[in-house]
Amino acid sequence: MKFKLNLFQNIKNLFPVALKIYLPTLLFIILVWCLSKIFNISMYELTADPAEVVGKPPYTGFFSNIGIVLWSSTAAICIFSALLTKVNQSCFRKWFNFLLSSFFLTSFLLLDDLFQLHETYPVLFFGVNANLPENNRQLQNLLEGLFFVIYFIYVFLYLLYFRKHIQQTEYQFIILALLFFFLSIAVDMNTMIKLGHDIIEETFKLLGIITWLIYFSKTCSSIVLQLADNSVVHAHKS
């Protein structure tokens, strides 16, 4: 009888949490369905695995998929660590904004890599039938270059604003990661490289993503250890 009462109470307590989780999810699915009707895109294309949609083997985009997993891991580490800082006011004031901004920056990079925003955004100006990569590669590179300028400004402002925070971390990793990203972009925009163009570009990008993950893993680990030390100190004082 006690088990049944506890089960009923647990289900009752679960309802508000489930409502917060599943209601937005259902609304998102409805929104996607509406957009599919508006833009005449099948739900199959929006829900199925990309390799299945285009009839390619499961290993298609292997490098890219690994990169997405690593981006997601970094974003999760940043937001989780940012929320953890709330348990200590001094750590919260010092690190929360840095970690939250790092989460947004990483998420932006993740979305760009996932949806290839830097390559597909020209469609907004020229339409889906423009086929810029084949008809005018130089114009495509110019438009991509404009997108990367926004990248550089965003990253520069991030580094400038949080320079004091970064100086307290093992910043050699973030410098190395940015160097790898720069090399990847340089190769991507260099039309002179023919042999091994894709593998060179993707290798530099993957190395950059791995190094980005290492930097934030080390940084967040250090911050969490600070939180643990502060908790121990406060416990002894109590």
Coordinates of N, CA, C and O in Angstrom, one line a residue, residues 34-140:
C34 N 4.4 22.3 -39.8 CA 3.8 23.4 -40.5 C 4.8 24.0 -41.5 O 4.5 24.3 -42.6
L35 N 6.1 24.1 -41.1 CA 7.1 24.6 -42.0 C 7.3 23.6 -43.2 O 7.5 24.1 -44.4
S36 N 7.2 22.3 -43.0 CA 7.3 21.4 -44.1 C 6.2 21.6 -45.1 O 6.4 21.4 -46.3
K37 N 5.0 21.9 -44.6 CA 3.9 22.2 -45.5 C 4.0 23.5 -46.3 O 3.8 23.6 -47.5
I38 N 4.5 24.5 -45.5 CA 4.7 25.9 -46.1 C 5.7 25.8 -47.2 O 5.5 26.4 -48.3
F39 N 6.9 25.1 -47.0 CA 8.0 25.1 -48.0 C 8.0 23.8 -48.8 O 9.0 23.6 -49.5
N40 N 6.9 23.0 -48.7 CA 6.8 21.9 -49.5 C 8.0 20.9 -49.4 O 8.6 20.4 -50.3
I41 N 8.3 20.6 -48.1 CA 9.4 19.7 -47.8 C 8.8 18.5 -47.0 O 8.0 18.7 -46.1
S42 N 9.1 17.3 -47.5 CA 8.5 16.1 -46.8 C 9.0 15.9 -45.4 O 10.2 16.2 -45.2
M43 N 8.2 15.4 -44.5 CA 8.6 15.2 -43.2 C 9.7 14.1 -43.1 O 10.5 14.0 -42.2
Y44 N 9.7 13.2 -44.2 CA 10.7 12.2 -44.3 C 12.1 12.8 -44.4 O 13.1 12.4 -43.7
E45 N 12.2 13.9 -45.2 CA 13.5 14.5 -45.3 C 13.9 15.2 -44.0 O 15.1 15.4 -43.8
L46 N 13.0 15.7 -43.3 CA 13.3 16.4 -42.0 C 13.5 15.5 -40.8 O 14.1 15.9 -39.8
T47 N 13.1 14.3 -40.9 CA 13.2 13.4 -39.7 C 14.1 12.2 -39.9 O 14.7 11.7 -38.9
A48 N 14.3 11.8 -41.1 CA 15.2 10.6 -41.4 C 16.6 11.0 -41.3 O 17.0 12.1 -41.4
D49 N 17.5 10.0 -41.2 CA 18.9 10.2 -41.2 C 19.3 10.7 -42.6 O 18.9 10.1 -43.6
P50 N 20.2 11.7 -42.7 CA 20.6 12.2 -44.0 C 21.2 11.2 -45.0 O 20.9 11.2 -46.2
A51 N 22.0 10.2 -44.5 CA 22.5 9.2 -45.3 C 21.4 8.3 -45.9 O 21.5 7.9 -47.1
E52 N 20.4 8.1 -45.1 CA 19.2 7.3 -45.6 C 18.5 8.1 -46.7 O 18.1 7.5 -47.7
V53 N 18.3 9.4 -46.5 CA 17.5 10.2 -47.4 C 18.2 10.2 -48.8 O 17.5 10.1 -49.8
V54 N 19.5 10.4 -48.8 CA 20.2 10.5 -50.1 C 20.7 9.1 -50.6 O 21.3 9.0 -51.7
G55 N 20.4 8.1 -49.9 CA 20.7 6.7 -50.3 C 22.2 6.4 -50.3 O 22.7 5.7 -51.2
K56 N 22.9 6.9 -49.3 CA 24.3 6.7 -49.1 C 24.6 5.7 -47.9 O 23.7 5.5 -47.1
P57 N 25.8 5.1 -47.8 CA 26.1 4.2 -46.7 C 26.1 5.0 -45.4 O 26.2 6.2 -45.4
P58 N 25.9 4.2 -44.3 CA 25.8 4.9 -42.9 C 27.1 5.6 -42.6 O 27.0 6.5 -41.7
Y59 N 28.2 5.3 -43.1 CA 29.5 6.0 -42.8 C 29.7 7.3 -43.5 O 30.6 8.0 -43.3
T60 N 28.7 7.7 -44.3 CA 28.8 8.9 -45.0 C 28.9 10.1 -44.0 O 28.1 10.2 -43.1
G61 N 29.8 11.0 -44.3 CA 30.0 12.1 -43.4 C 30.6 11.7 -42.0 O 30.3 12.4 -41.0
F62 N 31.4 10.7 -42.0 CA 31.9 10.2 -40.7 C 32.7 11.2 -39.9 O 32.4 11.5 -38.8
F63 N 33.6 11.9 -40.6 CA 34.4 13.0 -40.0 C 33.5 14.1 -39.4 O 33.6 14.5 -38.3
S64 N 32.5 14.5 -40.2 CA 31.6 15.5 -39.8 C 30.8 15.1 -38.6 O 30.6 15.9 -37.7
N65 N 30.3 13.9 -38.6 CA 29.5 13.4 -37.5 C 30.3 13.4 -36.2 O 29.8 13.7 -35.1
I66 N 31.5 12.9 -36.3 CA 32.4 12.9 -35.1 C 32.6 14.4 -34.6 O 32.5 14.6 -33.4
G67 N 32.7 15.3 -35.5 CA 32.9 16.7 -35.1 C 31.6 17.2 -34.4 O 31.8 17.9 -33.4
I68 N 30.5 16.8 -34.9 CA 29.2 17.3 -34.2 C 29.1 16.7 -32.8 O 28.7 17.4 -31.9
V69 N 29.5 15.5 -32.6 CA 29.5 14.9 -31.3 C 30.4 15.6 -30.4 O 30.1 15.9 -29.2
L70 N 31.6 16.0 -30.8 CA 32.6 16.7 -30.0 C 32.1 18.1 -29.7 O 32.3 18.6 -28.6
W71 N 31.5 18.8 -30.7 CA 30.9 20.1 -30.5 C 29.9 20.1 -29.4 O 29.8 20.9 -28.4
S72 N 29.0 19.1 -29.5 CA 27.9 18.9 -28.5 C 28.5 18.6 -27.1 O 27.9 19.2 -26.1
S73 N 29.5 17.8 -27.1 CA 30.1 17.5 -25.8 C 30.7 18.8 -25.1 O 30.5 19.0 -23.9
T74 N 31.3 19.6 -25.9 CA 31.9 20.9 -25.4 C 30.8 21.8 -24.9 O 30.9 22.4 -23.8
A75 N 29.7 22.0 -25.7 CA 28.6 22.8 -25.3 C 28.0 22.3 -24.0 O 27.6 23.1 -23.1
A76 N 27.8 21.0 -23.9 CA 27.2 20.4 -22.7 C 28.1 20.7 -21.5 O 27.6 21.0 -20.4
I77 N 29.4 20.5 -21.6 CA 30.3 20.8 -20.5 C 30.2 22.2 -20.0 O 30.2 22.5 -18.8
C78 N 30.2 23.2 -21.0 CA 30.1 24.6 -20.7 C 28.9 25.0 -19.9 O 28.9 25.6 -18.9
I79 N 27.7 24.6 -20.4 CA 26.5 25.0 -19.8 C 26.3 24.3 -18.4 O 25.8 24.9 -17.5
F80 N 26.7 23.0 -18.3 CA 26.6 22.3 -17.1 C 27.5 23.0 -16.0 O 27.1 23.2 -14.9
S81 N 28.7 23.3 -16.4 CA 29.6 23.9 -15.5 C 29.1 25.3 -15.1 O 29.3 25.8 -13.9
A82 N 28.5 26.1 -16.0 CA 28.0 27.4 -15.7 C 26.9 27.3 -14.7 O 26.9 28.1 -13.7
L83 N 26.0 26.3 -14.8 CA 25.0 26.1 -13.8 C 25.5 25.7 -12.5 O 25.0 26.1 -11.4
L84 N 26.6 24.9 -12.5 CA 27.2 24.5 -11.2 C 27.8 25.7 -10.4 O 27.8 25.6 -9.2
T85 N 28.2 26.7 -11.1 CA 28.8 27.9 -10.4 C 27.8 28.6 -9.5 O 28.2 29.3 -8.6
K86 N 26.5 28.3 -9.7 CA 25.5 29.0 -8.9 C 25.5 28.6 -7.4 O 24.9 29.2 -6.6
V87 N 26.2 27.5 -7.1 CA 26.3 27.0 -5.7 C 27.2 27.8 -4.9 O 27.3 27.7 -3.7
N88 N 28.0 28.6 -5.6 CA 29.0 29.5 -4.9 C 29.0 30.9 -5.5 O 29.3 31.0 -6.7
Q89 N 28.7 31.9 -4.7 CA 28.6 33.2 -5.2 C 29.8 33.8 -5.9 O 29.8 34.5 -6.9
S90 N 31.0 33.5 -5.2 CA 32.2 34.1 -5.8 C 32.6 33.4 -7.1 O 33.0 34.1 -8.1
C91 N 32.4 32.1 -7.2 CA 32.6 31.4 -8.5 C 31.6 31.9 -9.5 O 31.9 32.0 -10.7
F92 N 30.4 32.1 -9.1 CA 29.3 32.5 -10.0 C 29.6 33.8 -10.6 O 29.5 34.0 -11.8
R93 N 30.0 34.8 -9.8 CA 30.3 36.1 -10.3 C 31.6 36.1 -11.2 O 31.6 36.8 -12.2
K94 N 32.5 35.2 -10.9 CA 33.7 35.2 -11.7 C 33.6 34.4 -13.0 O 34.2 34.9 -14.0
W95 N 32.9 33.3 -13.0 CA 33.0 32.4 -14.1 C 31.7 32.2 -14.9 O 31.7 31.7 -16.1
F96 N 30.5 32.6 -14.4 CA 29.3 32.2 -15.0 C 29.1 32.8 -16.4 O 28.8 32.1 -17.4
N97 N 29.4 34.1 -16.5 CA 29.2 34.8 -17.8 C 30.2 34.2 -18.9 O 29.9 34.1 -20.0
F98 N 31.4 33.9 -18.4 CA 32.4 33.3 -19.3 C 31.9 32.0 -19.9 O 32.0 31.7 -21.1
L99 N 31.5 31.1 -19.0 CA 31.0 29.8 -19.4 C 29.8 29.8 -20.2 O 29.6 29.1 -21.2
L100 N 28.9 30.7 -19.8 CA 27.6 30.8 -20.6 C 27.9 31.4 -22.0 O 27.4 30.8 -23.0
S101 N 28.8 32.3 -22.1 CA 29.2 32.9 -23.5 C 29.9 31.8 -24.3 O 29.7 31.7 -25.5
S102 N 30.7 31.0 -23.6 CA 31.4 29.9 -24.3 C 30.4 28.9 -24.8 O 30.6 28.3 -25.9
F103 N 29.4 28.6 -24.0 CA 28.3 27.7 -24.5 C 27.7 28.2 -25.7 O 27.5 27.5 -26.7
F104 N 27.3 29.5 -25.8 CA 26.7 30.1 -26.9 C 27.6 30.1 -28.1 O 27.2 29.9 -29.3
L105 N 28.9 30.5 -27.9 CA 29.8 30.5 -29.0 C 30.0 29.1 -29.6 O 30.0 28.9 -30.8
T106 N 30.1 28.1 -28.7 CA 30.3 26.7 -29.2 C 29.0 26.2 -29.9 O 29.1 25.5 -30.9
S107 N 27.9 26.6 -29.4 CA 26.6 26.2 -30.0 C 26.5 26.8 -31.4 O 26.0 26.2 -32.3
F108 N 26.9 28.0 -31.5 CA 26.9 28.7 -32.9 C 27.8 28.0 -33.8 O 27.4 27.7 -35.0
L109 N 29.0 27.6 -33.4 CA 29.9 26.8 -34.2 C 29.3 25.4 -34.6 O 29.5 24.9 -35.7
L110 N 28.7 24.9 -33.6 CA 28.0 23.6 -33.8 C 26.9 23.7 -34.9 O 26.9 22.8 -35.8
L111 N 26.1 24.7 -34.8 CA 25.0 24.8 -35.7 C 25.5 25.1 -37.1 O 25.0 24.6 -38.1
D112 N 26.6 25.9 -37.2 CA 27.2 26.2 -38.5 C 27.7 24.9 -39.1 O 27.5 24.6 -40.3
D113 N 28.4 24.1 -38.3 CA 29.0 22.8 -38.8 C 27.9 21.8 -39.2 O 28.0 21.1 -40.2
L114 N 26.8 21.8 -38.4 CA 25.8 20.8 -38.6 C 24.9 21.2 -39.9 O 24.6 20.3 -40.7
F115 N 24.6 22.5 -40.0 CA 23.7 22.9 -41.1 C 24.5 23.6 -42.2 O 23.8 24.1 -43.2
Q116 N 25.8 23.7 -42.1 CA 26.6 24.3 -43.1 C 26.1 25.7 -43.5 O 25.9 26.1 -44.6
L117 N 25.9 26.5 -42.4 CA 25.3 27.9 -42.6 C 26.2 28.7 -43.5 O 25.7 29.6 -44.3
H118 N 27.5 28.6 -43.3 CA 28.4 29.5 -44.1 C 28.4 29.2 -45.6 O 28.8 30.0 -46.4
E119 N 27.9 28.0 -46.0 CA 27.8 27.7 -47.4 C 26.3 27.8 -47.9 O 26.2 28.1 -49.1
T120 N 25.3 27.7 -47.0 CA 24.0 27.7 -47.5 C 23.3 29.1 -47.4 O 22.2 29.3 -48.0
Y121 N 23.9 30.0 -46.6 CA 23.2 31.3 -46.4 C 23.0 32.1 -47.7 O 22.1 32.9 -47.8
P122 N 24.0 32.0 -48.7 CA 23.8 32.8 -49.9 C 22.5 32.4 -50.6 O 22.0 33.2 -51.5
V123 N 21.9 31.3 -50.3 CA 20.6 30.9 -50.9 C 19.5 32.0 -50.6 O 18.6 32.2 -51.4
L124 N 19.7 32.6 -49.5 CA 18.7 33.7 -49.1 C 18.8 34.9 -50.1 O 17.8 35.5 -50.3
F125 N 19.9 35.1 -50.7 CA 20.1 36.2 -51.7 C 19.9 35.8 -53.1 O 19.4 36.5 -53.9
F126 N 20.2 34.5 -53.4 CA 20.2 34.1 -54.8 C 19.2 33.0 -55.2 O 19.0 32.6 -56.3
G127 N 18.5 32.5 -54.1 CA 17.5 31.4 -54.3 C 18.1 30.0 -54.3 O 19.3 29.9 -54.5
V128 N 17.2 29.1 -54.2 CA 17.7 27.7 -54.1 C 18.2 27.1 -55.4 O 18.9 26.1 -55.4
N129 N 17.9 27.8 -56.5 CA 18.3 27.3 -57.8 C 19.6 28.0 -58.3 O 20.0 27.8 -59.4
A130 N 20.2 28.8 -57.4 CA 21.3 29.6 -57.9 C 22.5 28.7 -58.2 O 23.3 28.9 -59.1
N131 N 22.7 27.6 -57.4 CA 23.8 26.6 -57.6 C 25.1 27.3 -57.7 O 25.9 27.1 -58.6
L132 N 25.4 28.2 -56.8 CA 26.6 29.0 -56.8 C 27.9 28.2 -56.8 O 28.9 28.6 -57.5
P133 N 28.1 27.1 -56.1 CA 29.3 26.4 -56.1 C 29.8 26.0 -57.4 O 31.0 25.9 -57.7
E134 N 28.9 25.6 -58.3 CA 29.2 25.2 -59.7 C 29.3 26.3 -60.6 O 30.2 26.4 -61.5
N135 N 28.4 27.3 -60.6 CA 28.4 28.4 -61.5 C 29.4 29.5 -61.3 O 29.9 30.1 -62.2
N136 N 29.7 29.7 -60.0 CA 30.6 30.8 -59.7 C 31.2 30.6 -58.3 O 30.8 31.1 -57.3
R137 N 32.3 29.8 -58.4 CA 33.0 29.4 -57.1 C 33.6 30.7 -56.5 O 33.6 30.7 -55.2
Q138 N 34.1 31.6 -57.2 CA 34.7 32.8 -56.7 C 33.7 33.6 -55.9 O 34.0 34.1 -54.8
L139 N 32.5 33.7 -56.4 CA 31.4 34.5 -55.7 C 31.0 33.7 -54.5 O 30.8 34.3 -53.4
Q140 N 31.0 32.4 -54.5 CA 30.7 31.6 -53.4 C 31.7 31.8 -52.3 O 31.4 32.0 -51.1

